[in-house]
Structure formats: structure tokens, C-alpha cells
Short mmCIF file of C-alpha atoms in Angstrom, two decimals:
data_model
loop_
_atom_site.label_atom_id
_atom_site.label_comp_id
_atom_site.label_asym_id
_atom_site.label_seq_id
_atom_site.Cartn_x
_atom_site.Cartn_y
_atom_site.Cartn_z
CA MET D 1 4.64 -16.06 40.74
CA SER D 2 8.29 -15.08 41.66
CA GLU D 3 9.07 -14.92 38.10
CA ARG D 4 9.67 -11.35 36.62
CA PRO D 5 8.10 -9.87 33.39
CA ALA D 6 12.07 -9.47 32.26
CA HIS D 7 12.43 -13.22 32.18
CA GLY D 8 8.60 -13.97 31.27
CA TRP D 9 6.69 -15.22 28.81
CA GLN D 10 7.18 -11.90 26.59
CA THR D 11 10.58 -11.73 26.74
CA VAL D 12 10.72 -15.61 25.33
CA ARG D 13 8.49 -14.46 23.00
CA GLU D 14 10.15 -11.35 21.65
CA GLU D 15 13.13 -13.45 21.52
CA VAL D 16 11.49 -15.83 19.07
CA LEU D 17 9.97 -13.00 16.96
CA ARG D 18 13.71 -11.03 16.72
CA ARG D 19 15.00 -14.68 15.17
CA ILE D 20 12.37 -14.64 12.65
CA ALA D 21 12.79 -11.04 11.92
CA GLU D 22 16.52 -11.52 11.49
CA LYS D 23 15.74 -14.69 9.45
CA ILE D 24 17.63 -16.61 11.90
CA TRP D 25 14.62 -18.82 11.50
CA ARG D 26 12.37 -18.80 8.17
CA PRO D 27 8.54 -19.98 7.39
CA GLY D 28 9.00 -23.60 7.04
CA ASP D 29 12.07 -23.97 9.70
CA PRO D 30 11.85 -26.32 12.55
CA ILE D 31 12.46 -24.70 15.75
CA PRO D 32 14.44 -26.27 19.12
CA ASN D 33 12.21 -28.26 21.30
CA GLU D 34 11.10 -26.61 24.53
CA ALA D 35 13.38 -28.27 26.99
CA ASP D 36 16.55 -27.08 24.76
CA LEU D 37 15.03 -23.45 23.78
CA ALA D 38 14.22 -23.43 28.20
CA ALA D 39 18.13 -24.62 28.15
CA GLU D 40 19.57 -21.96 25.92
CA LEU D 41 17.80 -18.67 27.11
CA GLY D 42 17.74 -19.74 30.81
CA CYS D 43 14.03 -20.23 31.75
CA ALA D 44 11.61 -22.82 32.81
CA ARG D 45 10.52 -25.20 30.06
CA ALA D 46 6.85 -24.07 30.81
CA THR D 47 7.73 -20.01 30.42
CA VAL D 48 8.81 -21.22 26.71
CA ASN D 49 5.73 -23.25 26.63
CA ARG D 50 3.29 -20.25 27.52
CA ALA D 51 5.34 -18.09 24.87
CA LEU D 52 4.96 -20.14 22.02
CA ARG D 53 1.23 -20.76 22.89
CA SER D 54 1.15 -16.92 22.32
CA LEU D 55 3.15 -17.20 18.92
CA SER D 56 0.98 -19.83 17.37
CA ASP D 57 -2.53 -18.76 18.70
CA ASP D 58 -1.42 -15.25 16.35
CA GLY D 59 -0.84 -18.11 14.00
CA LEU D 60 3.09 -17.94 13.62
CA LEU D 61 3.97 -21.02 14.98
CA ASP D 62 2.78 -24.64 13.53
CA ARG D 63 3.01 -27.04 16.10
CA ARG D 64 2.45 -30.57 15.63
CA ARG D 65 2.24 -33.62 17.22
CA LYS D 66 4.74 -35.16 15.15
CA GLY D 67 7.68 -33.25 13.92
CA GLY D 68 7.65 -30.38 16.39
CA THR D 69 6.97 -26.76 15.94
CA ARG D 70 8.00 -24.80 12.62
CA ILE D 71 7.64 -21.43 11.76
CA ALA D 72 4.78 -20.94 9.80
CA ARG D 73 3.89 -20.41 6.35
CA GLN D 74 1.48 -17.98 5.77
CA PRO D 75 -0.90 -18.63 2.34
CA VAL D 76 -4.51 -17.49 3.63
CA GLY D 77 -4.33 -14.38 5.83
CA ARG D 78 -8.01 -13.34 7.18
CA ALA D 79 -9.62 -10.05 8.24
CA THR D 80 -12.49 -9.96 10.37
CA ILE D 81 -15.28 -7.37 9.42
CA GLU D 82 -17.20 -6.46 12.03
CA ILE D 83 -20.75 -5.47 11.01
CA PRO D 84 -22.45 -3.59 13.39
CA LEU D 85 -26.08 -1.73 13.07
CA ILE D 86 -25.81 1.36 10.91
CA ARG D 87 -27.37 3.62 14.25
CA THR D 88 -24.63 2.05 15.86
CA ALA D 89 -21.78 2.40 13.53
CA ILE D 90 -22.84 6.28 13.26
CA ALA D 91 -23.23 7.04 17.06
CA GLU D 92 -19.75 5.54 17.20
CA ARG D 93 -17.99 8.06 14.85
CA GLY D 94 -19.79 10.65 17.29
CA ALA D 95 -22.24 11.89 14.45
CA ARG D 96 -25.95 12.40 15.14
CA TYR D 97 -28.07 9.81 13.40
CA GLY D 98 -30.90 10.50 10.86
CA TYR D 99 -33.34 8.07 9.12
CA ARG D 100 -35.81 8.70 6.54
CA LEU D 101 -37.77 5.82 4.21
CA ILE D 102 -37.55 6.46 0.76
CA GLU D 103 -39.84 3.64 -0.12
CA ARG D 104 -42.05 0.46 0.85
CA GLN D 105 -43.60 -1.82 -0.68
CA GLU D 106 -44.71 -5.18 -1.48
CA ALA D 107 -43.42 -7.09 -4.60
CA VAL D 108 -41.91 -10.07 -6.40
CA ALA D 109 -38.27 -10.06 -5.90
CA PRO D 110 -35.81 -9.79 -9.02
CA GLY D 111 -34.79 -13.25 -10.11
CA ALA D 112 -31.31 -13.04 -8.94
CA VAL D 113 -32.30 -11.87 -5.51
CA SER D 114 -34.52 -14.89 -4.98
CA ALA D 115 -32.59 -17.50 -6.59
CA ALA D 116 -29.69 -16.10 -3.98
CA LEU D 117 -32.24 -16.73 -1.69
CA GLY D 118 -33.60 -19.99 -2.52
CA THR D 119 -36.99 -18.57 -2.77
CA ALA D 120 -39.66 -19.78 -5.27
CA ALA D 121 -39.30 -17.40 -7.65
CA ASP D 122 -43.08 -15.73 -7.60
CA ALA D 123 -42.69 -15.56 -3.44
CA ALA D 124 -43.95 -12.65 -1.72
CA PHE D 125 -41.00 -9.83 -0.55
CA LEU D 126 -41.41 -6.73 0.89
CA HIS D 127 -39.17 -4.30 -0.56
CA VAL D 128 -38.08 -1.73 2.12
CA VAL D 129 -35.35 1.24 0.69
CA SER D 130 -34.40 3.80 3.10
CA LEU D 131 -31.44 6.35 3.78
CA HIS D 132 -29.12 6.23 7.06
CA LEU D 133 -27.26 9.51 7.76
CA ALA D 134 -24.75 11.07 9.97
CA ASP D 135 -25.17 14.55 11.27
CA GLU D 136 -27.76 14.98 8.67
CA ALA D 137 -25.66 13.69 5.54
CA PRO D 138 -26.37 10.78 3.84
CA TYR D 139 -24.35 7.99 5.32
CA ALA D 140 -25.99 4.82 3.22
CA LEU D 141 -28.58 3.98 1.44
CA GLU D 142 -29.95 0.48 2.55
CA ASP D 143 -32.27 -1.39 -0.28
CA ARG D 144 -33.77 -4.43 1.57
CA TRP D 145 -35.97 -7.31 0.49
CA ILE D 146 -37.49 -9.11 3.19
CA VAL D 147 -39.35 -12.38 2.42
CA LEU D 148 -42.79 -12.40 3.86
CA GLY D 149 -43.11 -16.03 4.05
CA THR D 150 -40.44 -16.13 6.39
CA VAL D 151 -41.16 -12.89 8.53
CA PRO D 152 -44.98 -12.21 7.39
CA GLU D 153 -45.24 -9.75 10.47
CA ALA D 154 -42.85 -6.89 8.68
CA ARG D 155 -46.22 -6.74 6.98
CA ASP D 156 -47.51 -4.94 10.33
CA GLU D 157 -44.64 -2.55 10.37
CA GLY D 158 -44.12 0.59 8.79
CA PHE D 159 -40.05 1.28 8.81
CA GLU D 160 -40.94 5.08 9.23
CA ALA D 161 -39.44 5.15 12.53
CA ILE D 162 -37.33 2.38 12.85
CA SER D 163 -35.51 0.92 9.83
CA ALA D 164 -35.50 -2.59 8.49
CA ASN D 165 -31.96 -3.26 9.55
CA GLU D 166 -32.63 -2.24 13.20
CA TRP D 167 -35.93 -3.57 13.19
CA LEU D 168 -34.50 -7.19 11.89
CA VAL D 169 -31.95 -7.60 14.11
CA ARG D 170 -34.14 -6.89 17.03
CA HIS D 171 -37.20 -9.19 15.68
CA LEU D 172 -35.08 -12.56 14.23
CA PRO D 173 -31.64 -13.74 14.40
CA PHE D 174 -30.11 -15.79 11.53
CA THR D 175 -27.95 -18.98 11.74
CA ARG D 176 -26.41 -18.43 8.26
CA ALA D 177 -25.21 -15.06 6.70
CA GLU D 178 -23.20 -14.59 2.94
CA SER D 179 -21.74 -11.03 2.36
CA GLU D 180 -20.38 -9.66 -0.79
CA PHE D 181 -18.04 -6.38 -1.25
CA SER D 182 -17.59 -4.83 -4.65
CA ALA D 183 -17.36 -1.23 -5.80
CA VAL D 184 -20.10 0.65 -8.35
CA PRO D 185 -20.19 3.66 -9.95
CA ALA D 186 -22.42 6.74 -8.50
CA ALA D 187 -23.97 6.52 -11.44
CA ALA D 188 -25.97 3.24 -10.45
CA ALA D 189 -29.36 3.39 -9.95
CA ARG D 190 -30.96 5.09 -6.66
CA SER D 191 -27.47 6.32 -5.59
CA GLY D 192 -28.49 10.03 -5.94
CA ALA D 193 -29.99 9.74 -2.44
CA LEU D 194 -26.11 9.60 -1.60
CA ASP D 195 -25.45 12.91 -2.91
CA THR D 196 -23.18 11.83 -5.24
CA ALA D 197 -20.89 13.45 -7.75
CA PRO D 198 -20.89 11.59 -11.21
CA GLY D 199 -17.16 10.17 -10.81
CA ASP D 200 -17.51 9.03 -7.40
CA ALA D 201 -17.28 5.31 -6.58
CA LEU D 202 -19.35 3.86 -3.79
CA ILE D 203 -18.64 0.59 -1.64
CA VAL D 204 -21.77 -1.77 -1.61
CA HIS D 205 -22.06 -4.58 1.10
CA ARG D 206 -24.41 -7.30 0.04
CA ARG D 207 -25.71 -9.28 2.33
CA ARG D 208 -28.22 -12.28 2.81
CA THR D 209 -29.03 -14.16 5.77
CA TRP D 210 -31.28 -17.34 6.76
CA LEU D 211 -32.49 -18.77 9.79
CA GLY D 212 -32.09 -22.61 9.54
CA ASP D 213 -33.41 -23.07 6.04
CA LYS D 214 -35.56 -20.54 5.94
CA PRO D 215 -33.90 -17.35 3.77
CA ILE D 216 -35.01 -13.42 5.74
CA THR D 217 -33.82 -11.12 3.20
CA GLN D 218 -30.98 -9.62 1.01
CA VAL D 219 -30.07 -6.26 1.66
CA ASP D 220 -27.51 -3.87 -0.45
CA MET D 221 -26.15 -1.33 2.07
CA THR D 222 -24.13 1.03 -0.24
CA PHE D 223 -22.23 3.81 1.58
CA ALA D 224 -21.19 7.11 0.69
CA PRO D 225 -18.26 8.47 -1.30
CA GLY D 226 -15.17 7.90 0.90
CA HIS D 227 -16.55 5.04 3.18
CA ARG D 228 -13.78 2.58 4.25
CA ILE D 229 -14.58 -0.84 5.73
CA ARG D 230 -11.26 -1.46 8.24
CA THR D 231 -10.61 -4.53 10.17
CA GLN D 232 -7.67 -5.38 12.23
CA GLN D 233 -6.06 -8.74 12.76
CA MET C 1 -25.12 -44.75 20.55
CA SER C 2 -28.57 -46.25 20.18
CA GLU C 3 -29.95 -42.52 19.54
CA ARG C 4 -31.48 -42.47 16.40
CA PRO C 5 -30.84 -39.39 14.57
CA ALA C 6 -34.34 -38.41 14.75
CA HIS C 7 -34.22 -37.91 18.50
CA GLY C 8 -30.93 -36.47 18.02
CA TRP C 9 -29.56 -33.12 19.02
CA GLN C 10 -30.22 -31.77 15.56
CA THR C 11 -33.46 -32.71 16.16
CA VAL C 12 -33.60 -30.58 19.07
CA ARG C 13 -31.68 -27.70 17.87
CA GLU C 14 -34.47 -27.41 14.66
CA GLU C 15 -37.10 -27.66 17.58
CA VAL C 16 -35.43 -24.31 18.82
CA LEU C 17 -34.91 -22.39 15.45
CA ARG C 18 -38.49 -23.27 15.15
CA ARG C 19 -39.72 -21.70 18.26
CA ILE C 20 -37.58 -18.77 17.07
CA ALA C 21 -38.89 -18.72 13.67
CA GLU C 22 -42.32 -18.37 14.72
CA LYS C 23 -41.62 -15.92 17.48
CA ILE C 24 -42.46 -17.97 20.61
CA TRP C 25 -38.96 -17.28 21.26
CA ARG C 26 -37.62 -13.44 20.95
CA PRO C 27 -34.12 -12.04 21.07
CA GLY C 28 -33.99 -11.27 24.68
CA ASP C 29 -36.20 -13.86 26.08
CA PRO C 30 -34.99 -16.58 28.43
CA ILE C 31 -35.39 -20.19 27.39
CA PRO C 32 -36.18 -23.18 29.63
CA ASN C 33 -33.34 -24.79 31.52
CA GLU C 34 -31.64 -28.33 30.02
CA ALA C 35 -33.52 -30.34 32.58
CA ASP C 36 -37.12 -28.74 31.64
CA LEU C 37 -36.21 -28.62 27.66
CA ALA C 38 -35.42 -32.57 28.13
CA ALA C 39 -38.31 -33.41 30.05
CA GLU C 40 -40.52 -31.33 27.25
CA LEU C 41 -39.48 -32.92 24.69
CA GLY C 42 -39.18 -36.19 25.73
CA CYS C 43 -34.56 -36.92 25.27
CA ALA C 44 -31.44 -36.85 27.21
CA ARG C 45 -30.30 -33.73 29.14
CA ALA C 46 -27.16 -34.21 27.30
CA THR C 47 -29.05 -34.28 24.12
CA VAL C 48 -30.47 -30.81 25.00
CA ASN C 49 -27.20 -29.68 26.17
CA ARG C 50 -25.30 -30.52 22.82
CA ALA C 51 -27.81 -29.00 20.97
CA LEU C 52 -27.83 -25.72 22.96
CA ARG C 53 -23.87 -25.67 22.99
CA SER C 54 -24.27 -25.72 19.01
CA LEU C 55 -27.05 -22.91 18.68
CA SER C 56 -24.40 -20.84 21.42
CA ASP C 57 -21.81 -21.33 19.15
CA ASP C 58 -23.64 -20.13 16.10
CA GLY C 59 -24.33 -17.09 18.06
CA LEU C 60 -28.25 -17.71 18.71
CA LEU C 61 -27.94 -18.22 22.19
CA ASP C 62 -26.37 -16.39 25.01
CA ARG C 63 -25.85 -18.73 28.22
CA ARG C 64 -24.47 -17.01 31.34
CA ARG C 65 -23.67 -18.82 34.72
CA LYS C 66 -26.15 -16.70 35.74
CA GLY C 67 -29.72 -15.61 34.21
CA GLY C 68 -29.82 -18.88 32.52
CA THR C 69 -29.97 -19.19 28.55
CA ARG C 70 -31.47 -16.57 26.55
CA ILE C 71 -32.17 -15.96 22.75
CA ALA C 72 -29.37 -13.32 21.51
CA ARG C 73 -29.74 -10.00 20.56
CA GLN C 74 -27.51 -9.57 17.37
CA PRO C 75 -26.07 -6.16 17.61
CA VAL C 76 -23.02 -6.90 15.77
CA GLY C 77 -22.49 -9.31 12.97
CA ARG C 78 -19.02 -10.74 11.74
CA ALA C 79 -17.71 -11.85 8.47
CA THR C 80 -14.41 -13.29 7.90
CA ILE C 81 -12.70 -12.70 4.84
CA GLU C 82 -9.88 -15.08 3.51
CA ILE C 83 -7.07 -13.20 2.30
CA PRO C 84 -5.02 -15.78 0.05
CA LEU C 85 -2.17 -15.15 -2.38
CA ILE C 86 -3.00 -13.71 -5.15
CA ARG C 87 -1.64 -16.41 -7.73
CA THR C 88 -3.82 -19.06 -5.33
CA ALA C 89 -7.02 -16.80 -5.80
CA ILE C 90 -6.46 -16.87 -9.41
CA ALA C 91 -5.48 -20.78 -9.79
CA GLU C 92 -8.95 -21.87 -7.53
CA ARG C 93 -10.77 -19.91 -10.28
CA GLY C 94 -9.49 -22.48 -12.59
CA ALA C 95 -7.41 -19.57 -14.16
CA ARG C 96 -3.97 -19.33 -15.90
CA TYR C 97 -1.86 -16.82 -13.58
CA GLY C 98 0.32 -14.35 -15.07
CA TYR C 99 2.32 -12.13 -13.67
CA ARG C 100 4.28 -8.47 -14.84
CA LEU C 101 6.32 -5.99 -12.78
CA ILE C 102 5.92 -2.10 -13.58
CA GLU C 103 7.90 -0.73 -11.06
CA ARG C 104 10.74 -1.22 -8.99
CA GLN C 105 12.67 1.65 -6.94
CA GLU C 106 14.33 2.41 -3.52
CA ALA C 107 12.19 5.80 -2.44
CA VAL C 108 10.88 7.33 0.14
CA ALA C 109 7.34 6.92 0.92
CA PRO C 110 4.80 9.55 1.17
CA GLY C 111 4.01 10.94 4.57
CA ALA C 112 0.51 9.07 4.82
CA VAL C 113 2.55 5.76 4.26
CA SER C 114 5.23 6.16 6.78
CA ALA C 115 2.72 7.89 9.53
CA ALA C 116 0.48 4.75 9.24
CA LEU C 117 3.25 2.23 9.07
CA GLY C 118 5.21 4.11 12.33
CA THR C 119 8.39 4.65 10.49
CA ALA C 120 10.37 8.02 10.44
CA ALA C 121 9.43 10.26 7.37
CA ASP C 122 12.59 9.46 6.01
CA ALA C 123 12.92 5.94 6.12
CA ALA C 124 14.10 4.00 3.26
CA PHE C 125 11.17 1.94 1.34
CA LEU C 126 10.96 -0.30 -1.68
CA HIS C 127 8.36 0.63 -3.95
CA VAL C 128 6.87 -2.43 -6.37
CA VAL C 129 4.22 -1.93 -8.61
CA SER C 130 3.33 -5.11 -10.27
CA LEU C 131 0.07 -6.74 -11.88
CA HIS C 132 -1.43 -10.13 -11.74
CA LEU C 133 -3.05 -11.64 -14.59
CA ALA C 134 -5.48 -14.31 -15.09
CA ASP C 135 -6.10 -15.96 -18.41
CA GLU C 136 -4.05 -13.04 -19.37
CA ALA C 137 -6.79 -10.49 -18.07
CA PRO C 138 -5.88 -7.58 -15.72
CA TYR C 139 -6.87 -9.10 -12.25
CA ALA C 140 -5.17 -6.94 -9.60
CA LEU C 141 -3.07 -4.36 -9.71
CA GLU C 142 -0.48 -4.34 -6.53
CA ASP C 143 1.16 -1.18 -5.49
CA ARG C 144 3.12 -2.00 -2.52
CA TRP C 145 5.58 -0.24 0.15
CA ILE C 146 8.25 -2.22 1.62
CA VAL C 147 10.09 -1.25 4.92
CA LEU C 148 13.83 -1.71 3.90
CA GLY C 149 14.89 -1.24 7.88
CA THR C 150 12.67 -4.49 8.66
CA VAL C 151 13.36 -6.47 5.17
CA PRO C 152 16.37 -5.05 4.03
CA GLU C 153 17.04 -8.40 1.47
CA ALA C 154 14.09 -7.09 -0.42
CA ARG C 155 16.87 -4.88 -2.07
CA ASP C 156 18.38 -8.14 -3.29
CA GLU C 157 15.10 -9.14 -4.94
CA GLY C 158 14.22 -7.79 -8.53
CA PHE C 159 10.50 -8.86 -8.14
CA GLU C 160 10.79 -10.35 -12.17
CA ALA C 161 9.78 -13.86 -11.69
CA ILE C 162 7.67 -13.50 -8.01
CA SER C 163 5.55 -10.70 -6.90
CA ALA C 164 6.30 -9.06 -3.64
CA ASN C 165 2.74 -10.29 -2.39
CA GLU C 166 4.65 -14.10 -2.86
CA TRP C 167 7.68 -13.17 -1.75
CA LEU C 168 6.95 -11.70 1.59
CA VAL C 169 4.80 -14.60 2.30
CA ARG C 170 7.36 -16.84 1.95
CA HIS C 171 9.98 -14.93 3.67
CA LEU C 172 8.54 -13.00 6.71
CA PRO C 173 5.21 -13.70 8.67
CA PHE C 174 3.70 -11.07 10.73
CA THR C 175 1.63 -10.79 13.94
CA ARG C 176 -0.12 -7.84 13.19
CA ALA C 177 -2.51 -6.82 10.02
CA GLU C 178 -4.90 -4.06 9.35
CA SER C 179 -7.00 -3.90 5.94
CA GLU C 180 -9.07 -1.39 4.60
CA PHE C 181 -11.55 -1.85 1.62
CA SER C 182 -13.04 0.96 0.21
CA ALA C 183 -13.89 2.08 -3.53
CA VAL C 184 -12.26 4.45 -6.13
CA PRO C 185 -13.00 5.31 -9.74
CA ALA C 186 -11.12 3.95 -12.66
CA ALA C 187 -9.99 7.67 -13.45
CA ALA C 188 -7.37 7.16 -10.21
CA ALA C 189 -3.49 7.05 -10.84
CA ARG C 190 -2.47 3.61 -12.30
CA SER C 191 -5.61 1.92 -13.01
CA GLY C 192 -5.32 2.56 -16.34
CA ALA C 193 -3.38 -1.09 -16.02
CA LEU C 194 -6.56 -2.80 -15.33
CA ASP C 195 -7.84 -2.17 -18.94
CA THR C 196 -10.62 0.12 -17.21
CA ALA C 197 -13.75 2.08 -18.86
CA PRO C 198 -13.36 5.67 -17.51
CA GLY C 199 -16.29 5.22 -15.91
CA ASP C 200 -15.79 1.99 -13.74
CA ALA C 201 -15.62 1.43 -9.88
CA LEU C 202 -13.33 -0.35 -8.55
CA ILE C 203 -12.75 -1.89 -5.15
CA VAL C 204 -9.16 -1.54 -3.25
CA HIS C 205 -7.67 -3.55 -0.49
CA ARG C 206 -5.10 -1.40 1.39
CA ARG C 207 -3.11 -4.01 4.34
CA ARG C 208 -0.45 -3.05 6.86
CA THR C 209 1.12 -5.67 8.43
CA TRP C 210 3.79 -5.64 11.53
CA LEU C 211 6.42 -8.28 13.12
CA GLY C 212 6.28 -7.36 16.69
CA ASP C 213 6.78 -3.61 16.64
CA LYS C 214 8.28 -3.51 13.41
CA PRO C 215 6.58 -2.46 10.12
CA ILE C 216 6.64 -4.74 7.42
CA THR C 217 4.66 -3.43 4.37
CA GLN C 218 1.29 -1.19 3.33
CA VAL C 219 0.05 -2.76 0.08
CA ASP C 220 -3.01 -1.19 -1.97
CA MET C 221 -4.30 -4.28 -4.05
CA THR C 222 -6.82 -2.98 -6.84
CA PHE C 223 -9.22 -5.43 -8.57
CA ALA C 224 -10.05 -5.13 -11.72
CA PRO C 225 -13.97 -4.10 -12.34
CA GLY C 226 -16.37 -6.45 -11.20
CA HIS C 227 -14.18 -7.97 -8.62
CA ARG C 228 -16.24 -8.85 -5.61
CA ILE C 229 -14.99 -10.08 -2.00
CA ARG C 230 -17.21 -13.03 -0.70
CA THR C 231 -17.38 -14.27 2.78
CA GLN C 232 -19.89 -16.66 4.52
CA GLN C 233 -20.56 -17.05 8.34
#
């Protein structure tokens, strides 16, 4: 390739971004076709094509077979949250991981849990509550209901040395997951294990998973005060 | 196509899911190649291929050119959050949208804001605080800093009839966004506009956007008590 970077597709991309930033081209506006742009900018049509593809992949251009290419209107943004193992998340912060089992018992789940997962109201669950620690400080409280009809071998696991979070990931994949993020006052049940002060607010990640049509689990992961869930896009 | 659904790729997919659910195949295990599976299940190899592709798209299988196909280990889950216009989110709930401007002034931003966006410490910002309402009840408080160096024409907009959220989406796309989700006590500044009680916890979505290397804005969208951010996967 004899094309030098200074005249490459990145330069064309920058020029399109400049025109958008200076409102020469506004959301919804059509832009010239590739041949005209190539002639105007003095580069190969393939170079323009590569630049427009990159901008289109970023969601900045709408390219339609009929009607040509337009500057995208962006009614919906997206943020992708990665949900790592808690142990991995703590290790990635350079902290020492700790784990403590608080409660483990076979029980019938609250009606809201069995209804959301789609089990019978009297289905058998294993209820496992545990604490994840980073450098000895509470990091997240895991309050989990496991559907024993789907995962009967959870009965044989004490969850004293391994968290249900990690055991399930190792044990069984899922095909569908629902997540809900909300905020709760520290005064909410059990949050005492997180060493909270009365006025604290906590972020909760509730997650349900299924394998095919078989419900696996619902978990509330409640994070210690100050926790932030970050994404890039 | 003479293939009947009962013998189609969905049936093969269900059979693979059954073997995973019954731990015949566990995370990390290799599975038979397509030809062997097709022979075992009495169907065409293309049917097996289609089923395995679907399971791979769902993240349940790791398909490698060398080493064949394995049941995936799933160290990282993902949740994709859609970030609609607030007005659109309210309309989708079937509620009547309302908007009220609380404050609009040109100002220097707090150091944490300019540093995170990468502007000079004394860069000019427009600070716009407003309230979004659903059926007359507070829904979200928008506290936004707009970089006037990137968006100088925001000076000409009063934000009395249109929110900065909507004006920016109509006005300027972005190429990069960072999001942070956290929980704050209702006692935090300004949350009074959300009609909170003292013990409430609120979820905050902080978002920063850039167009190329030009910073556009930082916004804190603080939602009324009880708000949940939902995702499916």
C-alpha cells in the first residue's frame, strides 16, 4: 500500500468529524456520495468508502441503499456493562479477594422470585447469602436463590470455600439473562454486613438467568457504598 | 425446504441445551464434530452447523479453528443498557411528558468535570439543570455541563422549551461515551426537586460524550426513588 497515513482513511474520517462538529453537516442531513467526496478530497473512492464504513460502524452515519448516506440522528444510545466474576473484578483492582458464607438453606422462595423466574410457587430453592471482600473490606453482598429443579447438584455444595457466583459460572452456562439496576437505602435488610452508615445509598444489581426454558437463579448483588458501575462505548 | 421443524436446527439446539443442563457436557468440555453429531442425531450436517452457530452466537459454545468446539466457560457476562431520550422513555411508559428548566448559566465547571472531559480548567461551560416529569410527577433531574468550545451555539438556546438532553441529540452526534451508574442518598444536593423523602436512595447515571477528540458534555441524570434500569441479554 503506497497510501500514506496523512492521506489515508483516518484523514477522511477526521474531515467528516470536523464538518459535523462545525455543523456544516447536521443530524439528518444527506452527505455527498463517495465518488463526489473522493473527487473533492483528492483521494481514492475506496479510501472514502473505508472512512464512511468506520463512521457508520460508530453509529454516526445512516447508510441506506436508497436515499444515500445521512448524518445519523441518535435517539438511542447504548452502554454495554461487563459483568465479571466478583472475584475477578476485585483481583483486577489489585485487591486481595476474600469470601465469607453467611447463610445457606433450602427454602421456598418469596412469591416475587418464583414468579419472575417462572417456577411453581412451592418449587425448591437453595438460598445462599455470602459476602465478597476486597482487602478485607466488604465489597458486595450476594443474596442468591438457586432453582434446585434445574441445578439439583447445588445440594451437594456447601458454598463455604467457593461462592455461588463462581460455582454457577463454572458449572452451568445460561442462554438468557435479565438485569435490573436500582438504588436502595443502607437501612434495607442485611446491608449491615456491608459496614454501612445509616445515610448510605447502595447500588443493587439484580440478575436472573435461564438455560433454554429452565430457570437457573436470581441474585441480588448489593455493592458497598461508593461503588460505581462503569461502561465505555 | 422439506425439512420439518421437528427435525430442524431448533431440535438440535434443544438437544445440546439438554446435554448441558444435565451436565453430560460441562463448561470447558469438547463436543463431537459436526459430522459425528449429524450421524448420531440422524440429520444433515448443515442442520447441526446452523444449531451450533446459533448456540455460539449466544455465547454458549467456543468454536475454534484448531481444537474444535467446546462448551464455553463464561467468566464475563454482558448487559446492554439502552439509553433513550428521557422524553421517549416517559412516552413509552404511556405517561405524559413534562419539562421544567431550573437553572441555566455560563460558568467554569468544577475541577473534576473539566479534568474528566479533558478541557482546560478555566474553559467556558453552560450549566443547565432541569427536571423531567411523567404525569406531573418528577421522573429525573438533569444536571448538565456543556462545553461551549465545542458547542458554542448552546449560548443561543434558552432551554426553556426543549431539554438539553433532546437539543444535544438533535444537534450533534458523538463518537465516544462513558457511563457510570451509582447510588446517592436523597440528602444529596438538589435532589429536593425529585420530591424525595429523607431516607430515599437514588440511582444516578453520569455520562460523558466526545465527538472525535472534542469533549461535548457531562450529565448527571438522577432518577426518582424506585427507578430501575432494565436490560435483557
